[in-house]
Amino acid sequence: MASSGLRNGGAGPRMSTKLDRQGFGATPKAAAGKQRLSSASAGAGAYRRTSSGPLPAAGAARASSDGVSSRVRVAVRLRPRNAEELAADADFGDSVELQPELKRLKLRKNNWESETYEFDEVLTEFSSQKRVYEVVAKPVVESVMEGYNGTVMAYGQTGTGKTFTLGRLGEEDTAARGIMVRAMEDILSDITPETDSVSVSYLQLYMEMIQDLLDPVNDNIAIVEDPRTGDVSLPGATVVEVRNQKSFVDLLRVGEAHRVAANTKLNTESSRSHAILMVNVRRSVKGRTEMDVSVSGENGHSSSMMGSLRPPIIRKSKLVVVDLAGSERIDKSGSEGHTLEEAKSINLSLSALGKCINALAENSPHVPVRDSKLTRLLKDSFGGTARTSLVVTIGPSPRHRGETTSTIMFGQRAMKVENMVKLKEEFDYKSLCRRLDIELDKLIAENERQRKYFDDEVERIRAEAQCRIAEAERECKIMLENEKTKYHQEYLDSIKILEEKWKIHQQSPKKQTKEAESTSNGAGEVHNLLQNEKMLRQSAEDEASDLKNQVSHWKKMEATATAEVVKLRKMLDTEASQKEKLEEEIGVLRSQLLQMSMEADETRRSLDKGDGPGKIFPGLDSLVSQTQGSQPREQSNGPKQPIAKLFEQVGLQKILSLLESEEPDVRVHAVKVVANLAAEEANQEKIVEAGGLTSLLVLLRSSEDETIRRVAAGAIANLAMNETNQDLIMAQGGVTLLSMTASDAEDPQTLRMVAGAIANLCGNDKLQTRLRGEGGIKALLGMVRCGHPDVLAQVARGIANFAKCESRAATQGNKVGKSLLIDDGALPWIVKNANNEAAPIRRHIELALCHLAQHEVNSKDIISEGALWELVRISRDCSREDIRMLAYRTLTSSPTLQAEMRRLGIKM
Ligand code: ADP
Ligand code: MG
């Protein structure tokens, strides 16, 4: 409740209130028109615009009325005297005197004094319920049906007829029907059931608690205020849709019964509670949609879519009928059995209403709407947007003059309250939404239908097209076939014609000749000439035939000759291969011959010279003789000549390749030839270069033949004389191969050759360590097992060579350790054979001993193994002076040996 325009500003009790003659009967529009005029004079500040809710711009414009000023209408109704009053107040006049035509009420203070008040309507005790409805409620009801909120309220002392005025059901007497029933009758008769709806809630407010009279369990309903619009609602209240008058009356009866029950329960009277009936009217604005549909689109065409997009307009208005609690003051002592607190609470809403109306009437800036639930609920009714009509009820009894006065004053103040009625119209988005949903569904369905139709159509057209294509193809084929046949026939025909033409053409020259013959005069001559020609041709043909025969004859001859040539060539090839074989044999035989001659030569030389120091193995003769001993020896002019010849004739490669020959004899001879060649220093390099050394080593290891092994060993021994070859032998694992042969071989001559080869390697300073490492010394010493003096001599030579190299290294300051010979256990054998009767053995051992003793580190072993004695002997008895002197020098220069000799008492 905000400020409102003052109508009868400053109207005091004594002053007559100015009458607005337009009065209760005026329709809201007409009233609004008048109000506008009158309110204009009241000043702009007097108006307050209230929010109209969520209306869009268009809607807002439509309901642009921010409100039309409309004063609260107030009627006063006087109850007739009841039985009690008739009896008790029989001698007294009424406290009020009504002047209904003047809409005035005179309140008698005493017998001579009264005050007059003007109301919008003055209803006497004879006013019918119908009349009361028509002047108090009907304008409000009509206004509600037009989309405005409306309030009809009864105020007055208990028993003055509030309920009688508002709530009588009038079931036994329709004339007695109250405002509620009559209002509903009018509403129901005016609505369109298809588009409009009416629903009601029925509540009781008692001690600031809102109870649902349609569902008493609901006894504390909350008031909800829309924070945006400020509109209040009771979402917790039961809302029942009313379809007919009977159901409404039933609802009222039920409500009344609940009200009685509730008041019994609460130990109160209905006069202490406020009854509130809320009637919600929801109406669609007819004709509006159709009108909108006709609105033209931009292109000037009527657009149904535009129409469908425009939401329909609905009006949601509310009629509130309030049967207030009795306005009489409750005894502060709580005479009705209530505590003071309860009494306060019971009166709270009513006194708050009085305060609000006072504030509004006085245009006070503050209206205490929030002080009570009633004022909150009636927010729209006083100072709000509703059209409000108040009926104040009074009794005639002078005994209640005080209460009657206060009621009249309340009515007077209420008359000053100005509302701004406003159309409760809004767009119905929900229904638009529903409608659009339906429309959308329709469109989707239509779209699908069309698409299906389209698909079907496409399919049909496709099938048809295929049929047509097939048909066209078939026709085309037939046509082509026909054309083909036609052209083929034409072709054949033309061929025939051409053939005939050609035949004719062929025949025509003969004809011409014949004609010529018959017609020519010189026919005989020509005939002769022809004859002659014929003969000539015949002879030429014969000649050609003859020549042909000759040619074929010659061709035959040529073939025979060619065959002969081929045969001869084959024979020649056979001969050539036989020749090659023979040549090879000759080569072998030659090498054998050469071998034999060399052997003979060697034997001879050996017999002549004995055992020379330079060449170690001059004696192949002895080796060969073991296998060929029985063969007669061929004499030769010398070894060099045939060898040189052999080299020249056969070639080294050929000889070496023969080492791998399949023939055992060839292998034997070949190895002997190689051995003999190896004996000559000039050939050694060539043999090694050609891979002869490797072949020989392999042969030594792999051959089963004793002779081959013996001769191969001899050849290796000879190659081992050369220092370069020594390196190569070492590099190719020759020492290992020789050591293995040394341990396996039985034949003394083979062992002699092997020992000789190792002995040669022993003389190479650079190879000492490696030779020993690969078991060379051990192999050498192992070969003494055979006991053959030739072998022992080679062993002794090897030891001497090794010892000499060691002592040479020692004098050069290289050697630090003990002799490797001593390490490998050579000393015992040396000592044992130091006095061997075979001179070559003895001499080499004597030298070896001297070399060993020259190195001081060996002295200890020399002493312990008894070699000292041998050295002493050598120094005294050796037949060779150089050795004897060497031994002497050695003994005298060694401190250890000297000491030992002194110890033993040996004198030099
Ligand atoms: P309230 O509701 O104000 O307490 P009621 O409507 O209950 O008063 O009225 C009290 C009594 O007066 C009831 O018996 C009622 O029938 C009677 N009465 C009230 N007004 C009239 C009237 N105008 N005509 C006849 N009887 C009336
Ligand atoms: Mg009542």
mmCIF file of N, CA and C in Angstrom, residues 566-634:
data_model
loop_
_atom_site.group_PDB
_atom_site.id
_atom_site.type_symbol
_atom_site.label_atom_id
_atom_site.label_comp_id
_atom_site.label_asym_id
_atom_site.label_seq_id
_atom_site.Cartn_x
_atom_site.Cartn_y
_atom_site.Cartn_z
ATOM 1 N N VAL A 566 82.762 -82.563 -89.406
ATOM 2 C CA VAL A 566 82.394 -82.627 -87.991
ATOM 3 C C VAL A 566 83.006 -83.854 -87.338
ATOM 4 N N LYS A 567 82.879 -84.960 -88.044
ATOM 5 C CA LYS A 567 83.430 -86.224 -87.530
ATOM 6 C C LYS A 567 84.934 -86.091 -87.298
ATOM 7 N N LEU A 568 85.591 -85.536 -88.314
ATOM 8 C CA LEU A 568 87.048 -85.364 -88.226
ATOM 9 C C LEU A 568 87.401 -84.442 -87.044
ATOM 10 N N ARG A 569 86.626 -83.402 -86.853
ATOM 11 C CA ARG A 569 86.899 -82.443 -85.784
ATOM 12 C C ARG A 569 86.808 -83.141 -84.427
ATOM 13 N N LYS A 570 85.804 -83.979 -84.316
ATOM 14 C CA LYS A 570 85.647 -84.733 -83.066
ATOM 15 C C LYS A 570 86.856 -85.593 -82.814
ATOM 16 N N MET A 571 87.269 -86.275 -83.876
ATOM 17 C CA MET A 571 88.447 -87.139 -83.768
ATOM 18 C C MET A 571 89.660 -86.332 -83.336
ATOM 19 N N LEU A 572 89.753 -85.170 -83.941
ATOM 20 C CA LEU A 572 90.874 -84.283 -83.633
ATOM 21 C C LEU A 572 90.858 -83.895 -82.146
ATOM 22 N N ASP A 573 89.705 -83.585 -81.630
ATOM 23 C CA ASP A 573 89.574 -83.207 -80.211
ATOM 24 C C ASP A 573 90.003 -84.349 -79.320
ATOM 25 N N THR A 574 89.546 -85.553 -79.655
ATOM 26 C CA THR A 574 89.920 -86.731 -78.873
ATOM 27 C C THR A 574 91.426 -86.889 -78.885
ATOM 28 N N GLU A 575 91.952 -86.742 -80.086
ATOM 29 C CA GLU A 575 93.411 -86.878 -80.222
ATOM 30 C C GLU A 575 94.102 -85.847 -79.342
ATOM 31 N N ALA A 576 93.602 -84.611 -79.387
ATOM 32 C CA ALA A 576 94.230 -83.515 -78.621
ATOM 33 C C ALA A 576 94.187 -83.807 -77.125
ATOM 34 N N SER A 577 93.065 -84.304 -76.648
ATOM 35 C CA SER A 577 92.979 -84.582 -75.210
ATOM 36 C C SER A 577 93.889 -85.731 -74.838
ATOM 37 N N GLN A 578 93.970 -86.718 -75.757
ATOM 38 C CA GLN A 578 94.878 -87.840 -75.482
ATOM 39 C C GLN A 578 96.311 -87.352 -75.422
ATOM 40 N N LYS A 579 96.569 -86.446 -76.330
ATOM 41 C CA LYS A 579 97.925 -85.872 -76.401
ATOM 42 C C LYS A 579 98.229 -85.157 -75.081
ATOM 43 N N GLU A 580 97.264 -84.412 -74.611
ATOM 44 C CA GLU A 580 97.443 -83.657 -73.355
ATOM 45 C C GLU A 580 97.745 -84.614 -72.210
ATOM 46 N N LYS A 581 96.972 -85.676 -72.164
ATOM 47 C CA LYS A 581 97.176 -86.681 -71.117
ATOM 48 C C LYS A 581 98.572 -87.257 -71.186
ATOM 49 N N LEU A 582 98.926 -87.567 -72.417
ATOM 50 C CA LEU A 582 100.247 -88.161 -72.622
ATOM 51 C C LEU A 582 101.336 -87.191 -72.193
ATOM 52 N N GLU A 583 101.111 -85.945 -72.536
ATOM 53 C CA GLU A 583 102.104 -84.919 -72.176
ATOM 54 C C GLU A 583 102.241 -84.832 -70.661
ATOM 55 N N GLU A 584 101.116 -84.892 -70.010
ATOM 56 C CA GLU A 584 101.137 -84.847 -68.551
ATOM 57 C C GLU A 584 101.944 -86.030 -68.020
ATOM 58 N N GLU A 585 101.648 -87.174 -68.576
ATOM 59 C CA GLU A 585 102.379 -88.381 -68.150
ATOM 60 C C GLU A 585 103.859 -88.219 -68.383
ATOM 61 N N ILE A 586 104.140 -87.663 -69.545
ATOM 62 C CA ILE A 586 105.551 -87.428 -69.881
ATOM 63 C C ILE A 586 106.177 -86.529 -68.826
ATOM 64 N N GLY A 587 105.453 -85.491 -68.445
ATOM 65 C CA GLY A 587 105.947 -84.565 -67.411
ATOM 66 C C GLY A 587 106.265 -85.298 -66.135
ATOM 67 N N VAL A 588 105.342 -86.150 -65.726
ATOM 68 C CA VAL A 588 105.562 -86.903 -64.497
ATOM 69 C C VAL A 588 106.785 -87.798 -64.638
ATOM 70 N N LEU A 589 106.805 -88.461 -65.770
ATOM 71 C CA LEU A 589 107.937 -89.364 -65.992
ATOM 72 C C LEU A 589 109.242 -88.599 -65.983
ATOM 73 N N ARG A 590 109.190 -87.459 -66.605
ATOM 74 C CA ARG A 590 110.386 -86.612 -66.641
ATOM 75 C C ARG A 590 110.805 -86.230 -65.238
ATOM 76 N N SER A 591 109.814 -85.803 -64.430
ATOM 77 C CA SER A 591 110.164 -85.395 -63.062
ATOM 78 C C SER A 591 110.740 -86.571 -62.297
ATOM 79 N N GLN A 592 110.156 -87.756 -62.585
ATOM 80 C CA GLN A 592 110.704 -88.954 -61.927
ATOM 81 C C GLN A 592 112.158 -89.157 -62.329
ATOM 82 N N LEU A 593 112.340 -89.018 -63.606
ATOM 83 C CA LEU A 593 113.680 -89.189 -64.160
ATOM 84 C C LEU A 593 114.631 -88.183 -63.519
ATOM 85 N N LEU A 594 114.170 -86.976 -63.471
ATOM 86 C CA LEU A 594 114.960 -85.899 -62.891
ATOM 87 C C LEU A 594 115.295 -86.196 -61.440
ATOM 88 N N GLN A 595 114.294 -86.649 -60.754
ATOM 89 C CA GLN A 595 114.454 -86.985 -59.352
ATOM 90 C C GLN A 595 115.547 -88.028 -59.177
ATOM 91 N N MET A 596 115.367 -89.027 -59.985
ATOM 92 C CA MET A 596 116.323 -90.130 -59.862
ATOM 93 C C MET A 596 117.733 -89.670 -60.151
ATOM 94 N N SER A 597 117.821 -88.824 -61.144
ATOM 95 C CA SER A 597 119.166 -88.337 -61.477
ATOM 96 C C SER A 597 119.719 -87.495 -60.344
ATOM 97 N N MET A 598 118.859 -86.700 -59.741
ATOM 98 C CA MET A 598 119.310 -85.862 -58.620
ATOM 99 C C MET A 598 119.743 -86.712 -57.452
ATOM 100 N N GLU A 599 118.945 -87.709 -57.185
ATOM 101 C CA GLU A 599 119.262 -88.593 -56.076
ATOM 102 C C GLU A 599 120.617 -89.268 -56.297
ATOM 103 N N ALA A 600 120.770 -89.674 -57.517
ATOM 104 C CA ALA A 600 122.049 -90.308 -57.832
ATOM 105 C C ALA A 600 123.184 -89.331 -57.576
ATOM 106 N N ASP A 601 122.958 -88.160 -57.992
ATOM 107 C CA ASP A 601 123.973 -87.118 -57.835
ATOM 108 C C ASP A 601 124.262 -86.852 -56.370
ATOM 109 N N GLU A 602 123.188 -86.736 -55.648
ATOM 110 C CA GLU A 602 123.326 -86.454 -54.212
ATOM 111 C C GLU A 602 124.103 -87.567 -53.527
ATOM 112 N N THR A 603 123.732 -88.799 -53.863
ATOM 113 C CA THR A 603 124.415 -89.948 -53.269
ATOM 114 C C THR A 603 125.912 -89.852 -53.524
ATOM 115 N N ARG A 604 126.146 -89.542 -54.762
ATOM 116 C CA ARG A 604 127.562 -89.423 -55.132
ATOM 117 C C ARG A 604 128.252 -88.356 -54.304
ATOM 118 N N ARG A 605 127.622 -87.231 -54.223
ATOM 119 C CA ARG A 605 128.218 -86.105 -53.486
ATOM 120 C C ARG A 605 128.409 -86.453 -52.014
ATOM 121 N N SER A 606 127.412 -87.105 -51.490
ATOM 122 C CA SER A 606 127.465 -87.499 -50.092
ATOM 123 C C SER A 606 128.634 -88.438 -49.834
ATOM 124 N N LEU A 607 128.784 -89.319 -50.747
ATOM 125 C CA LEU A 607 129.892 -90.262 -50.598
ATOM 126 C C LEU A 607 131.215 -89.529 -50.655
ATOM 127 N N ASP A 608 131.214 -88.519 -51.519
ATOM 128 C CA ASP A 608 132.454 -87.756 -51.687
ATOM 129 C C ASP A 608 132.767 -86.901 -50.471
ATOM 130 N N LYS A 609 131.755 -86.151 -49.954
ATOM 131 C CA LYS A 609 132.003 -85.094 -48.968
ATOM 132 C C LYS A 609 131.747 -85.500 -47.511
ATOM 133 N N GLY A 610 130.911 -86.393 -47.269
ATOM 134 C CA GLY A 610 130.499 -86.724 -45.896
ATOM 135 C C GLY A 610 129.552 -85.662 -45.397
ATOM 136 N N ASP A 611 129.544 -85.358 -44.005
ATOM 137 C CA ASP A 611 128.584 -84.437 -43.398
ATOM 138 C C ASP A 611 129.140 -83.030 -43.324
ATOM 139 N N GLY A 612 128.783 -82.196 -44.275
ATOM 140 C CA GLY A 612 129.282 -80.818 -44.311
ATOM 141 C C GLY A 612 128.543 -79.920 -43.348
ATOM 142 N N PRO A 613 129.165 -78.839 -42.854
ATOM 143 C CA PRO A 613 128.519 -77.961 -41.887
ATOM 144 C C PRO A 613 127.508 -76.995 -42.521
ATOM 145 N N GLY A 614 127.716 -76.565 -43.731
ATOM 146 C CA GLY A 614 126.830 -75.539 -44.345
ATOM 147 C C GLY A 614 125.436 -76.053 -44.571
ATOM 148 N N LYS A 615 125.344 -77.050 -45.344
ATOM 149 C CA LYS A 615 124.024 -77.604 -45.644
ATOM 150 C C LYS A 615 123.651 -78.653 -44.632
ATOM 151 N N ILE A 616 122.492 -78.543 -44.132
ATOM 152 C CA ILE A 616 122.089 -79.480 -43.095
ATOM 153 C C ILE A 616 121.513 -80.750 -43.698
ATOM 154 N N PHE A 617 120.778 -80.584 -44.761
ATOM 155 C CA PHE A 617 120.100 -81.760 -45.337
ATOM 156 C C PHE A 617 120.505 -81.991 -46.770
ATOM 157 N N PRO A 618 121.675 -82.394 -46.932
ATOM 158 C CA PRO A 618 122.054 -82.682 -48.296
ATOM 159 C C PRO A 618 121.608 -84.075 -48.717
ATOM 160 N N GLY A 619 121.111 -84.830 -47.803
ATOM 161 C CA GLY A 619 120.940 -86.247 -48.058
ATOM 162 C C GLY A 619 119.567 -86.728 -48.411
ATOM 163 N N LEU A 620 118.985 -86.169 -49.443
ATOM 164 C CA LEU A 620 117.705 -86.700 -49.901
ATOM 165 C C LEU A 620 117.882 -88.095 -50.475
ATOM 166 N N ASP A 621 119.053 -88.304 -50.925
ATOM 167 C CA ASP A 621 119.346 -89.619 -51.519
ATOM 168 C C ASP A 621 119.012 -90.757 -50.585
ATOM 169 N N SER A 622 119.445 -90.564 -49.346
ATOM 170 C CA SER A 622 119.196 -91.634 -48.379
ATOM 171 C C SER A 622 117.711 -91.821 -48.116
ATOM 172 N N LEU A 623 117.027 -90.692 -48.113
ATOM 173 C CA LEU A 623 115.589 -90.779 -47.876
ATOM 174 C C LEU A 623 114.903 -91.504 -49.016
ATOM 175 N N VAL A 624 115.232 -91.058 -50.233
ATOM 176 C CA VAL A 624 114.587 -91.647 -51.411
ATOM 177 C C VAL A 624 114.972 -93.102 -51.567
ATOM 178 N N SER A 625 116.157 -93.364 -51.227
ATOM 179 C CA SER A 625 116.631 -94.733 -51.410
ATOM 180 C C SER A 625 115.832 -95.728 -50.595
ATOM 181 N N GLN A 626 115.271 -95.215 -49.535
ATOM 182 C CA GLN A 626 114.494 -96.148 -48.721
ATOM 183 C C GLN A 626 113.258 -96.659 -49.452
ATOM 184 N N THR A 627 112.711 -95.856 -50.326
ATOM 185 C CA THR A 627 111.530 -96.296 -51.049
ATOM 186 C C THR A 627 111.880 -96.837 -52.418
ATOM 187 N N GLN A 628 112.966 -96.358 -52.953
ATOM 188 C CA GLN A 628 113.279 -96.751 -54.327
ATOM 189 C C GLN A 628 114.601 -97.520 -54.400
ATOM 190 N N GLY A 629 114.912 -98.043 -53.257
ATOM 191 C CA GLY A 629 116.212 -98.693 -53.139
ATOM 192 C C GLY A 629 116.508 -99.729 -54.227
ATOM 193 N N SER A 630 115.505 -100.441 -54.634
ATOM 194 C CA SER A 630 115.718 -101.504 -55.596
ATOM 195 C C SER A 630 115.845 -100.990 -57.025
ATOM 196 N N GLN A 631 115.374 -99.737 -57.224
ATOM 197 C CA GLN A 631 115.367 -99.209 -58.595
ATOM 198 C C GLN A 631 116.789 -98.879 -59.054
ATOM 199 N N PRO A 632 117.023 -99.089 -60.309
ATOM 200 C CA PRO A 632 118.357 -98.739 -60.826
ATOM 201 C C PRO A 632 118.552 -97.233 -60.843
ATOM 202 N N ARG A 633 119.693 -96.848 -60.475
ATOM 203 C CA ARG A 633 119.976 -95.415 -60.397
ATOM 204 C C ARG A 633 120.451 -94.873 -61.720
ATOM 205 N N GLU A 634 119.887 -93.801 -62.090
ATOM 206 C CA GLU A 634 120.286 -93.192 -63.371
ATOM 207 C C GLU A 634 121.390 -92.191 -63.123
#
